[in-house]
Short mmCIF file of C-alpha atoms in Angstrom, two decimals:
data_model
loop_
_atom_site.label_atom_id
_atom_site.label_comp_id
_atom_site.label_asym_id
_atom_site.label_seq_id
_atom_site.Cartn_x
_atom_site.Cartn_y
_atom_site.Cartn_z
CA UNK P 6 0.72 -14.85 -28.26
CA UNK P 7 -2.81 -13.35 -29.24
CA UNK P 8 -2.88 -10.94 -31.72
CA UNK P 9 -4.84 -8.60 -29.36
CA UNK P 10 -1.22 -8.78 -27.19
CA UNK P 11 0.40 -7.81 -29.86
CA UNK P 12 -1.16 -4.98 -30.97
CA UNK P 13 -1.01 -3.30 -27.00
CA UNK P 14 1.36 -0.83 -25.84
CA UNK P 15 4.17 -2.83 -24.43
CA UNK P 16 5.82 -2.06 -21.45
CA UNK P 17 9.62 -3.22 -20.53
CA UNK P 18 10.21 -7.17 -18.87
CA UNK P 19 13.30 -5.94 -16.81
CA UNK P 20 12.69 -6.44 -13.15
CA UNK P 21 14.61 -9.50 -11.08
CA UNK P 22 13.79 -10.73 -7.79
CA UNK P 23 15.55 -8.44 -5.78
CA UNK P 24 14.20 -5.81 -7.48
CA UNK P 25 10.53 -6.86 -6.76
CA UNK P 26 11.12 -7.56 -3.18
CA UNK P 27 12.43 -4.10 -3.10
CA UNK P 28 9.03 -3.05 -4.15
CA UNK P 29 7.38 -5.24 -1.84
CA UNK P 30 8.62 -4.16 0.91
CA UNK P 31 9.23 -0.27 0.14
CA UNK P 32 5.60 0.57 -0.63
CA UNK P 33 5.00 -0.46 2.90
CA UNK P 34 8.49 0.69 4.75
CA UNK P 35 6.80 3.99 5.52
CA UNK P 36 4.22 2.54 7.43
CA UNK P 37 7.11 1.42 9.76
CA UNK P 38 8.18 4.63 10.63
CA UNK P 39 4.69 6.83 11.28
CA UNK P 40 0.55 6.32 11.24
CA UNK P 41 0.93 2.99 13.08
CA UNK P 42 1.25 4.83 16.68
CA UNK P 43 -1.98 6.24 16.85
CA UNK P 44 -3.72 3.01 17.42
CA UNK P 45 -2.39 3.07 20.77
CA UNK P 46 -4.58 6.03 21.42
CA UNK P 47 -7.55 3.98 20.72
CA UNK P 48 -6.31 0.54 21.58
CA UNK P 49 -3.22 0.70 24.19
CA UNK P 50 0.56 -1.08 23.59
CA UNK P 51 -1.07 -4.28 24.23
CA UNK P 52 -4.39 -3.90 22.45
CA UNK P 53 -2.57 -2.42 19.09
CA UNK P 54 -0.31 -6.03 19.58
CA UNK P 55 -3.86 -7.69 19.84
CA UNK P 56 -5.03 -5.80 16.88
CA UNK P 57 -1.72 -5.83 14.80
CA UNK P 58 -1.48 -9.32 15.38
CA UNK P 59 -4.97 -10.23 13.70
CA UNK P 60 -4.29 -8.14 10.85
CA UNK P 61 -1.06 -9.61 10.27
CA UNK P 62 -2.66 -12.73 10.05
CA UNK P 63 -5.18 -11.43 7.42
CA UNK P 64 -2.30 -9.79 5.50
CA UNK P 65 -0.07 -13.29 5.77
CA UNK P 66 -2.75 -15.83 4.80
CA UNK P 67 -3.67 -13.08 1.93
CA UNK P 68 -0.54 -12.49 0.66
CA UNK P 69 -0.12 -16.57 0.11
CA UNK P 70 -3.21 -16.67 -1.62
CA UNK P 71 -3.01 -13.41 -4.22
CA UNK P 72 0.09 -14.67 -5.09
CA UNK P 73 -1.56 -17.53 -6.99
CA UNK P 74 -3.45 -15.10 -8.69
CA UNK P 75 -0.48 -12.55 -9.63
CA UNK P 76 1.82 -16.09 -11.01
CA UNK P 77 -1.18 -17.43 -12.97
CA UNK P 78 -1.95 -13.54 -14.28
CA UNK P 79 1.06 -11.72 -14.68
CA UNK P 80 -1.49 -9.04 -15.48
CA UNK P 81 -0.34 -4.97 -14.96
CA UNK P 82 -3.71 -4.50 -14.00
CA UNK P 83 -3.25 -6.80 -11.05
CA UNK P 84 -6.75 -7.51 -9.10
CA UNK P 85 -8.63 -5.77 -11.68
CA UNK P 86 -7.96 -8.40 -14.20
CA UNK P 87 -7.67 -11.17 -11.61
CA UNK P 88 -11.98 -10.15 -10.83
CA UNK P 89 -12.77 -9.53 -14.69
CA UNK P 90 -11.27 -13.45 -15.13
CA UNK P 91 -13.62 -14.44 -12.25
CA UNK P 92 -16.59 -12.31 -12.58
CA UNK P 93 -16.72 -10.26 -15.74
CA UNK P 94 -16.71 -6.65 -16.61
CA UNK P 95 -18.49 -5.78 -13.22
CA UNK P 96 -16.07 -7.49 -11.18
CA UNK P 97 -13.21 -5.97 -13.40
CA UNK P 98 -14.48 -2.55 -12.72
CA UNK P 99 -15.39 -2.64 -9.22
CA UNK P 100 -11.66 -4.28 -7.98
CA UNK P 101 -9.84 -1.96 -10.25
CA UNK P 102 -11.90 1.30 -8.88
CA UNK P 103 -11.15 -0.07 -5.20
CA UNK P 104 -7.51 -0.42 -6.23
CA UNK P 105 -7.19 3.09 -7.74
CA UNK P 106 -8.69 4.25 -4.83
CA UNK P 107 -6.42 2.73 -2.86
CA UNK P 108 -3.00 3.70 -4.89
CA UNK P 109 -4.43 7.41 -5.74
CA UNK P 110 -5.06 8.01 -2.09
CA UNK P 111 -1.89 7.06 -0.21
CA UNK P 112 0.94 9.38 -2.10
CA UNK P 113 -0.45 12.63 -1.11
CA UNK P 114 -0.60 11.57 2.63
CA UNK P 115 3.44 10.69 2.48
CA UNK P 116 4.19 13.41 0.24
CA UNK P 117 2.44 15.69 2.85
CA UNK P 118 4.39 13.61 5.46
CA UNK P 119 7.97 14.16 3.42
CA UNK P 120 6.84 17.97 2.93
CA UNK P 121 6.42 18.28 6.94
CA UNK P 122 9.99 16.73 7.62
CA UNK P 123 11.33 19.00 5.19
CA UNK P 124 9.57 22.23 7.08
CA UNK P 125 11.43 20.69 10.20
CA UNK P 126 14.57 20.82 8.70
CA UNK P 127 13.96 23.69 6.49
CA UNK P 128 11.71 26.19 8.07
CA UNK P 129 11.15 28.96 5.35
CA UNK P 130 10.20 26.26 3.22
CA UNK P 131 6.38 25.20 2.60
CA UNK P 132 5.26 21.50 3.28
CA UNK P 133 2.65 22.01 0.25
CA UNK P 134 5.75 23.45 -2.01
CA UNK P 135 8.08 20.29 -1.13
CA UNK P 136 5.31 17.91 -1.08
CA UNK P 137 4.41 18.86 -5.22
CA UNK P 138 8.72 19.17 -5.59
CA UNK P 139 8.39 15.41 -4.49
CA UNK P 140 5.93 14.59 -6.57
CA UNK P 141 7.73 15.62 -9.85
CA UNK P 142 10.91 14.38 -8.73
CA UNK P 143 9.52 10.72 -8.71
CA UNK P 144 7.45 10.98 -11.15
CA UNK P 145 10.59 12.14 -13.01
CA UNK P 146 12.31 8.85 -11.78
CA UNK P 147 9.18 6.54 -13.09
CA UNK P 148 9.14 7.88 -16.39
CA UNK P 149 12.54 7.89 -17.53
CA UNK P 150 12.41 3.96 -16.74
CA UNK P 151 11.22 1.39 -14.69
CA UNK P 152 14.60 -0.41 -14.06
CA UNK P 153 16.05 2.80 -12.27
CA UNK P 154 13.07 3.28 -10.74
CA UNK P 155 12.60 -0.39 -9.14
CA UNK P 156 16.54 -0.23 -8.73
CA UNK P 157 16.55 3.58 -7.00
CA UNK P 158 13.36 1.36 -4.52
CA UNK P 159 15.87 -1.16 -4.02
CA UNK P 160 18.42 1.09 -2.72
CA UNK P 161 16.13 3.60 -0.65
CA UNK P 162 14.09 0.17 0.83
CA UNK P 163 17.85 -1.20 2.43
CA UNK P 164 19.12 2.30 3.77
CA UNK P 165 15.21 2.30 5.63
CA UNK P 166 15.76 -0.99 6.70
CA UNK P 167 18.85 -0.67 8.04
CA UNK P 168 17.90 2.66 10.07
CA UNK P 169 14.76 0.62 11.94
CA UNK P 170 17.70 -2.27 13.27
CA UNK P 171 19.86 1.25 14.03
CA UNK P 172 16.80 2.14 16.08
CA UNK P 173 16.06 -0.95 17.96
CA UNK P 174 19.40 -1.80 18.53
CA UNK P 175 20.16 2.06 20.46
CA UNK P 176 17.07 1.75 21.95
CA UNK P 177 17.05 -1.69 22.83
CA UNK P 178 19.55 -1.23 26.45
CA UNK P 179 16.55 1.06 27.88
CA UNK P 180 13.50 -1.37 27.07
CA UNK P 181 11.65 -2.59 29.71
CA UNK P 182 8.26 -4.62 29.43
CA UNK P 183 6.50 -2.74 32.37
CA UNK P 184 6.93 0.33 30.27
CA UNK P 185 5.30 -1.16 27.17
CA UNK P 186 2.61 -3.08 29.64
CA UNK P 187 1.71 -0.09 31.87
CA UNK P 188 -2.17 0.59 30.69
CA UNK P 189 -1.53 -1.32 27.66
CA UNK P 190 -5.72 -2.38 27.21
CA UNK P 191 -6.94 0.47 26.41
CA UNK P 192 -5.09 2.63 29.43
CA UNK P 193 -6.15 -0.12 31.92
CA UNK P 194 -3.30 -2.29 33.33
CA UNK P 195 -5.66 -5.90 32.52
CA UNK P 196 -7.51 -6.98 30.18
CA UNK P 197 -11.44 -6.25 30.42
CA UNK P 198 -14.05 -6.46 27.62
CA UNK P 199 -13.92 -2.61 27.84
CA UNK P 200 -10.73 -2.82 25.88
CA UNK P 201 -12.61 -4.59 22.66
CA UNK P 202 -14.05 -1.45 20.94
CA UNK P 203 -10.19 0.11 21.12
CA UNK P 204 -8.63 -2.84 19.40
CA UNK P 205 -11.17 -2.55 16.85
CA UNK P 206 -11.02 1.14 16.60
CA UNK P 207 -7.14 0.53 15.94
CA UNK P 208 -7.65 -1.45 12.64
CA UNK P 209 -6.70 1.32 10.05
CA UNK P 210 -3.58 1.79 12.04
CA UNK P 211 -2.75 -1.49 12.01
CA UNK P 212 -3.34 -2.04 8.33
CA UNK P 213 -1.05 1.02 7.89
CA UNK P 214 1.87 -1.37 8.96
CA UNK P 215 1.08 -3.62 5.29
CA UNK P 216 -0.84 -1.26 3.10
CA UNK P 217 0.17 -1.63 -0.36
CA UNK P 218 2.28 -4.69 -0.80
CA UNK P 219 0.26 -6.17 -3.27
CA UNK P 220 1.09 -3.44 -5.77
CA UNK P 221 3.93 -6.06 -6.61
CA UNK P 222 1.07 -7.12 -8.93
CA UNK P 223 0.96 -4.08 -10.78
CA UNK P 224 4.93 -4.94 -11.81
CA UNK P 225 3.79 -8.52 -12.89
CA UNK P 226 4.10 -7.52 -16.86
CA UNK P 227 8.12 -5.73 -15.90
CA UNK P 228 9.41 -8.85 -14.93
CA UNK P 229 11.85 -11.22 -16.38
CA UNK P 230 10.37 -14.31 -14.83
CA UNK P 231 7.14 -12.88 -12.94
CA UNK P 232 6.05 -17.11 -12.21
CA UNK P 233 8.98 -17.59 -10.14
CA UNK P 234 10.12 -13.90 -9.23
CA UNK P 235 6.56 -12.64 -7.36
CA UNK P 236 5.92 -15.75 -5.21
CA UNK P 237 9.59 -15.46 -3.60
CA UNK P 238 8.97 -11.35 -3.36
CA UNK P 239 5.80 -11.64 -1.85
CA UNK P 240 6.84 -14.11 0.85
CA UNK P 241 10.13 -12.51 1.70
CA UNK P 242 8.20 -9.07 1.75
CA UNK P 243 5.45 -10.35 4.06
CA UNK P 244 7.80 -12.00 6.17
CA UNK P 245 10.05 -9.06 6.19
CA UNK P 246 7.55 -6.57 7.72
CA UNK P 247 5.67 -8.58 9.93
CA UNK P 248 8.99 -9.13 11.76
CA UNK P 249 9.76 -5.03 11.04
CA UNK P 250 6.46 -3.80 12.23
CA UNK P 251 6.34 -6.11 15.74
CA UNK P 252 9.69 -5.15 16.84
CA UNK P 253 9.67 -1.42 15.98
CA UNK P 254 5.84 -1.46 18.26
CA UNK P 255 7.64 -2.98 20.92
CA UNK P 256 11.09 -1.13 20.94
CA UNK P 257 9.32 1.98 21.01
CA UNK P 258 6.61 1.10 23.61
CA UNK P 259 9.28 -0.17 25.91
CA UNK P 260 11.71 2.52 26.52
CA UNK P 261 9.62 5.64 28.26
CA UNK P 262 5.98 6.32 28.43
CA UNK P 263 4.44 5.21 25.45
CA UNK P 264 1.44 7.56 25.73
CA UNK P 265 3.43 10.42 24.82
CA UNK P 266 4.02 8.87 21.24
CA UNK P 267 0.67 7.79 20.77
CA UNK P 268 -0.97 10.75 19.08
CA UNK P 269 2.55 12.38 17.19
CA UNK P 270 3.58 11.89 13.70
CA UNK P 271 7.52 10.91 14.54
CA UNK P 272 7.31 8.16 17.06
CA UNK P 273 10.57 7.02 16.61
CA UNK P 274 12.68 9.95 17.25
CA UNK P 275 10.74 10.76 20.22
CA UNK P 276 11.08 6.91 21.64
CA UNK P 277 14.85 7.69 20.66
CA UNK P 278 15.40 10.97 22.34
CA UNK P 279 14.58 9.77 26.17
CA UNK P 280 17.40 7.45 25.84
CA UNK P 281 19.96 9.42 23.92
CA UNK P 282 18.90 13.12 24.26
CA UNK P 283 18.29 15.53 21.78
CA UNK P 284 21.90 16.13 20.63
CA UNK P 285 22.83 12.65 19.91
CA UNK P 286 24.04 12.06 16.42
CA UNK P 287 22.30 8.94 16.60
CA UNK P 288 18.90 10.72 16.77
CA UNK P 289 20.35 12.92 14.07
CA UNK P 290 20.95 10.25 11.72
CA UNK P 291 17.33 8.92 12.64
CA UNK P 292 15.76 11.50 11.69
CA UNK P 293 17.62 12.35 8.37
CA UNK P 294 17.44 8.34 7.29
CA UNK P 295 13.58 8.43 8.18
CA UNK P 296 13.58 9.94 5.04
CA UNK P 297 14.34 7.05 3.14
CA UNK P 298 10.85 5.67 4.41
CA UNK P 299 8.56 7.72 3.53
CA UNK P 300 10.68 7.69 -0.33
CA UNK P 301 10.16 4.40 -0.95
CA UNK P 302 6.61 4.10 0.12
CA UNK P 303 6.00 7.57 -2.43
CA UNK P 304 8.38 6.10 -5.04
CA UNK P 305 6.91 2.59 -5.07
CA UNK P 306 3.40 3.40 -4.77
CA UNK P 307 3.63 6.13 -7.51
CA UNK P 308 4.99 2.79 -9.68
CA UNK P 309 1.88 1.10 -8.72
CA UNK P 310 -0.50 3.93 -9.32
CA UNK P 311 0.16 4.56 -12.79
CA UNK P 312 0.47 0.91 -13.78
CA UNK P 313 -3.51 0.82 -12.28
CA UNK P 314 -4.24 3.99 -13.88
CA UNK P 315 -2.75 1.94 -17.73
CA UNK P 316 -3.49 -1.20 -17.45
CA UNK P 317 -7.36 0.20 -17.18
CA UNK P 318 -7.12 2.54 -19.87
CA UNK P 319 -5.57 -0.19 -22.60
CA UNK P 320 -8.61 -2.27 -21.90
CA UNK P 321 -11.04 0.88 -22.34
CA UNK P 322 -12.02 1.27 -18.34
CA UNK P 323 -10.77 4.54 -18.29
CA UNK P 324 -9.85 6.69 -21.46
CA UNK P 325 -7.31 5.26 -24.17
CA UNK P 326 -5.13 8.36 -23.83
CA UNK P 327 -4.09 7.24 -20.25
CA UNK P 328 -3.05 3.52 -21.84
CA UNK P 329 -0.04 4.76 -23.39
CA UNK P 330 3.57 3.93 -23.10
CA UNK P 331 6.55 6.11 -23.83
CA UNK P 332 8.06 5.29 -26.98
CA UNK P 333 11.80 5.66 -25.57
CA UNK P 334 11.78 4.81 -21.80
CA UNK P 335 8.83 2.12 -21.93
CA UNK P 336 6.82 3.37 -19.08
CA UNK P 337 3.63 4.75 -18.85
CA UNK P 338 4.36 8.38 -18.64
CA UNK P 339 0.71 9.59 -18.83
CA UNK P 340 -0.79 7.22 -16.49
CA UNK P 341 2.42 8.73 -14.05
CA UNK P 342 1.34 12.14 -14.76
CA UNK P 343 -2.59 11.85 -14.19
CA UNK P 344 -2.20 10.56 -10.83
CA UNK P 345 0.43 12.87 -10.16
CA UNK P 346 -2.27 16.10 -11.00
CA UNK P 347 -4.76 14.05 -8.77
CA UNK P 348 -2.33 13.75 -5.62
CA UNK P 349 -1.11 17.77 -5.95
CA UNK P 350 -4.80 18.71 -6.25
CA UNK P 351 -5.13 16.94 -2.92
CA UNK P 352 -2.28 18.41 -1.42
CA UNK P 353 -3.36 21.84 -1.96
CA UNK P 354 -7.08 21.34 -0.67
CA UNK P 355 -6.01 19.72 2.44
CA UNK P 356 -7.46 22.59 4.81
CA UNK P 357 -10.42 23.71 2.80
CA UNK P 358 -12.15 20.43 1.76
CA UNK P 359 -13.11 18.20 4.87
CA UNK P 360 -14.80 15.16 6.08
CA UNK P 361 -16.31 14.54 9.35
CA UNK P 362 -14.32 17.65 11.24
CA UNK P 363 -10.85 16.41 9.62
CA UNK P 364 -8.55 17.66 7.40
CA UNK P 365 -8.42 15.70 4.09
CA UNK P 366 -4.80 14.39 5.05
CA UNK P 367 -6.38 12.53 8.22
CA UNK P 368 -9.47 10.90 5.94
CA UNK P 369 -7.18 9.86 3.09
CA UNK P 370 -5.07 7.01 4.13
CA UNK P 371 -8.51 5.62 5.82
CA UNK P 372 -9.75 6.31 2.41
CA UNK P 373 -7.22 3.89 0.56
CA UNK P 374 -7.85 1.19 3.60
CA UNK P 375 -11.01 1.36 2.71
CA UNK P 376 -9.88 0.75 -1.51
CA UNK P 377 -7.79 -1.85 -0.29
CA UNK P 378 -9.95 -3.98 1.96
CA UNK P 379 -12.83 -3.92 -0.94
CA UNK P 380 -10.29 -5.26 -3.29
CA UNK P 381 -8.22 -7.66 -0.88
CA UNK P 382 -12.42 -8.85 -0.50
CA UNK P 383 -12.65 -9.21 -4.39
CA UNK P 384 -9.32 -10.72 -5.31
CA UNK P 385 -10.03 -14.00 -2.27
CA UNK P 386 -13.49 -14.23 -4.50
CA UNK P 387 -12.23 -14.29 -7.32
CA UNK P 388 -9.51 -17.05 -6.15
CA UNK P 389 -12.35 -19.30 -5.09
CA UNK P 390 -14.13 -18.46 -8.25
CA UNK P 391 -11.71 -19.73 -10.71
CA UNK P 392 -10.35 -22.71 -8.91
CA UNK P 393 -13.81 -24.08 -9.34
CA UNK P 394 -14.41 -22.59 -12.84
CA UNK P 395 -11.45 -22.87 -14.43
CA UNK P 396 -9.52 -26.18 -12.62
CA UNK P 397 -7.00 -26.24 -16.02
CA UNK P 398 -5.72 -22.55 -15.08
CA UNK P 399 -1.75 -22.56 -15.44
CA UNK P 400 -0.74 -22.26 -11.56
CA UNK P 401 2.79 -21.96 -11.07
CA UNK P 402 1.93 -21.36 -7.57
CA UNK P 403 -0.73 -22.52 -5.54
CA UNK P 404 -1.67 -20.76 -2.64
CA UNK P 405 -1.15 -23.22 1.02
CA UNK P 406 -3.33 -24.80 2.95
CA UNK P 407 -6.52 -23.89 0.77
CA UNK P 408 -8.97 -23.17 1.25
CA UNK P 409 -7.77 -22.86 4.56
CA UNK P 410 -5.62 -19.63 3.94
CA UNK P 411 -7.95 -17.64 1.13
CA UNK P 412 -10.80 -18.12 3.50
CA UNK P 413 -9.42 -16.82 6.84
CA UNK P 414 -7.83 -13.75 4.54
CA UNK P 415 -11.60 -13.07 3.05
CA UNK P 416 -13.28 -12.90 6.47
CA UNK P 417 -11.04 -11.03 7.80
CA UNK P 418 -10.80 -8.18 4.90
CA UNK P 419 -14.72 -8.58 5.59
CA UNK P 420 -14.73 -7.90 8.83
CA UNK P 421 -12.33 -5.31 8.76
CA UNK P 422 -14.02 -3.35 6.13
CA UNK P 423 -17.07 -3.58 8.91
CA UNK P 424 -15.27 -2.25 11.49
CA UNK P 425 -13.72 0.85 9.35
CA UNK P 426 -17.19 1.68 8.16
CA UNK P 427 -18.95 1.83 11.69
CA UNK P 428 -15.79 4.21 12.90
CA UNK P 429 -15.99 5.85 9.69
CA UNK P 430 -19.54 6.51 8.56
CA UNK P 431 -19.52 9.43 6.63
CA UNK P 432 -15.82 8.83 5.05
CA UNK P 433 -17.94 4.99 4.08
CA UNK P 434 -20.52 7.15 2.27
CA UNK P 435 -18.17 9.16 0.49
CA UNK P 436 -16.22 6.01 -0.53
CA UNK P 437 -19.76 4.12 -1.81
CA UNK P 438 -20.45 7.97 -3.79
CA UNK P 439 -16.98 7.53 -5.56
CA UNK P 440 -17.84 3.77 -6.71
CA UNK P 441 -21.20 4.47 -7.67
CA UNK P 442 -19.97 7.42 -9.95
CA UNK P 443 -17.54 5.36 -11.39
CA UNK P 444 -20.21 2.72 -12.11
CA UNK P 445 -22.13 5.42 -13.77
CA UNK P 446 -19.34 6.00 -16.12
CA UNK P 447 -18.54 2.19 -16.46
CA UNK P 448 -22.13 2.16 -17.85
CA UNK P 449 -21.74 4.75 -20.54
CA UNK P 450 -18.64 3.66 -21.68
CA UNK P 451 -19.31 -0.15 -22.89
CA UNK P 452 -18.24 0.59 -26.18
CA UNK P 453 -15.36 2.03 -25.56
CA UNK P 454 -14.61 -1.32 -23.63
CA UNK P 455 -15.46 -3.04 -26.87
CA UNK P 456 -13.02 -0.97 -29.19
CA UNK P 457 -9.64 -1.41 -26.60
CA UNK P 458 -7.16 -3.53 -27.80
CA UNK P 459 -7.42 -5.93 -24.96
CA UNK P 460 -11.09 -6.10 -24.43
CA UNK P 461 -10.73 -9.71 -23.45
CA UNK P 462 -8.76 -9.82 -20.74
CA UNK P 463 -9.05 -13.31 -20.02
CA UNK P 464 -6.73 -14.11 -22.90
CA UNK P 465 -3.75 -12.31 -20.35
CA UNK P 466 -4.20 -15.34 -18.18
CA UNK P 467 -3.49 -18.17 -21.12
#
């Protein structure tokens, strides 16, 4: 072990398999239960299957590739060391700014989502109030340790799990494929080239359905045996919500008119209700257990954030004060805490800061796709880049079929981040404004860089 290891804060190798796929798949569970329906606004039940389909693909063949990358660098950092290894500081900054971007973003668009549930239930109390009570709850959770933490995602992942097969299988007696077929391109009943600019329009939606289940790379340095641990997470997480996300589209398409639940946030209840009515205690339990969906996805992402937020501070990206871990529980309780004050500021300028005509709540999520296709982009590069620079690399795993696989997942994060740009123009400059002020601070800050006590982060890969 280098001596530059050994002097870092040290964080707590605890996590087992389960645990990780719990992670896996709960950062993304959420994504199961609301967001996904409004691509069939744009796109139609059979377009969003089109579109869903192709971005499952991208996610699949990615997920098999980064996992090479997460085995051979059991980094915290996750991408942003795996593009510092390939490409240098530049590299290391840009994919770790995307990433942070993309885990800073996402928690206050659920906590806003658990907040509104809440108000549903609860009306006297405010969204904004329960959304910040969520946020210190879990932070709560991630500090005092990351083995409760990964084990409370474990639980909360199975009880959200459960509730989408409770769903299918109620609604499941009242599906019918003319439902889910009737002006599924785009409102027309066939397929026409008309329908083309919907399916494309649907992408964020779509990418909704996976965002975030690479931040099983930010748990990399928590695990007991990350080499063999990650690659069986990752492919039992993929595999787990392709299958999720198809079947809960298609249930819910299939039992009424799907254009009802194309622009609402609670498409499941709704699909629910025209087959058991609005007393059922099935559709009672629904609702309540939905919960549990948008909790992991908060929980797990929270986890991911403030392992970005450290690993980048340790190696001096962003200030050394963030790059500390607890000297009792072993987490990173300031990293938790800064990107906790980020996501509450957020939540409480939701009406009176806007882009393009929307609230900030409706521009955020696109704001972390956009994070995450920029580094999903950076982290296929940088697999290319050091199987032809550094051929002697320990790879416990080796992503399938390459180049085959890494190249279908680049091309299509490309083209995807395209597409979300033209739909998305001004949200595209704001996210270019972001990077470029980050560069600017990545520029004055070399020697910080220089005095961190893992300024070579190519030594975490050895």
């Amino acid at each position: 072990m280098s001596a530059t290891k050994q002097s870092s804060p040290a964080l707590s190798a605890t996590l087992g398999t389960w645990q990780l796929w719990g992670i896996a798949v709960g950062l993304v569970i959420s994504g199961e239960y609301f967001g996904w329906s409004f691509g069939w606004a744009s796109a139609g039940t059979l377009g969003f299957l089109v579109t869903t389909i192709m971005v499952a693909i991208m996610y699949g063949t990615f997920i098999f590739s980064f996992t090479e990358l997460t085995a051979s660098i059991p980094h915290a950092g996750g991408p942003f060391a795996y593009s510092y290894h390939a490409f240098g500081p530049t590299g290391g900054y840009l994919a770790g700014m995307a990433t942070l971007i993309e885990f800073v973003f996402a928690p206050p668009a659920i906590a806003l989502a658990i907040g509104a549930y809440l108000n549903v239930q609860f009306p006297s109390l405010d969204p904004k109030i329960a959304a910040t009570g969520a946020y210190i709850v879990f932070m709560g959770l991630n500090i005092v340790g990351v083995t409760i933490a990964a084990t409370f995602e474990l639980f909360v992942t199975l009880l959200a799990i459960f509730e989408l097969l409770v769903f299918m299988g109620v609604v499941a007696p009242g599906f019918s494929m003319d439902n889910f077929a009737k002006g599924g391109w785009s409102g027309a009943d066939s397929f026409s080239l008309a329908a083309i600019p919907g399916i494309f329009a649907a992408i964020p939606f779509a990418i909704w359905f996976f965002l975030a289940i690479e931040g099983v790379a930010m748990a990399a340095e928590e695990a007991k045996d990350p080499k063999r641990s990650i690659p069986i997470a990752y492919t039992g997480g993929i595999l787990t919500l392709v299958v999720l996300a198809v079947s809960v589209m298609v249930f819910a398409g299939g039992v009424g008119d799907w254009t009802k639940l194309a622009n609402i946030n609670d498409p499941l209840p709704q699909a629910m209700k025209t087959m058991v009515g609005e007393s059922s205690g099935w559709l009672h339990m629904l609702v309540w257990l939905g919960l549990f969906g948008l909790v992991a996805s908060f929980h797990g992402i929270i986890l991911g954030y403030s392992r970005q937020i450290y690993a980048q501070a340790r190696s001096g990206y962003l200030p050394g004060w963030f790059g500390k871990v607890h000297p009792r529980f072993k987490t990173p309780h300031r990293a938790i805490l800064a990107g906790g004050v980020v996501g509450i500021a957020a939540i409480f300028s939701d009406e009176w800061l806007s882009f393009g005509g929307q609230s900030l709540t409706a521009n955020i999520v696109t704001m972390s796709v956009f994070g995450a296709l920029l580094m999903y982009a950076l982290s296929m590069a940088a697999l290319f880049k050091l199987r032809a620079t550094e051929p002697r690399l320990a790879r416990p795993y080796k992503a399938p079929f390459y180049p085959l696989f890494p190249a279908i997942a680049l091309a299509g994060a490309l083209i995807c981040l395209a597409t979300v740009a033209w739909f998305n123009p001004l949200l595209a400059g704001v996210f270019v404004l972001i990077l470029a002020l980050g560069y600017g601070y990545f520029q004055l800050t070399h020697k910080q860089r220089e005095a961190a006590p893992i300024a070579a982060l190519a030594a975490e890969a050895e």
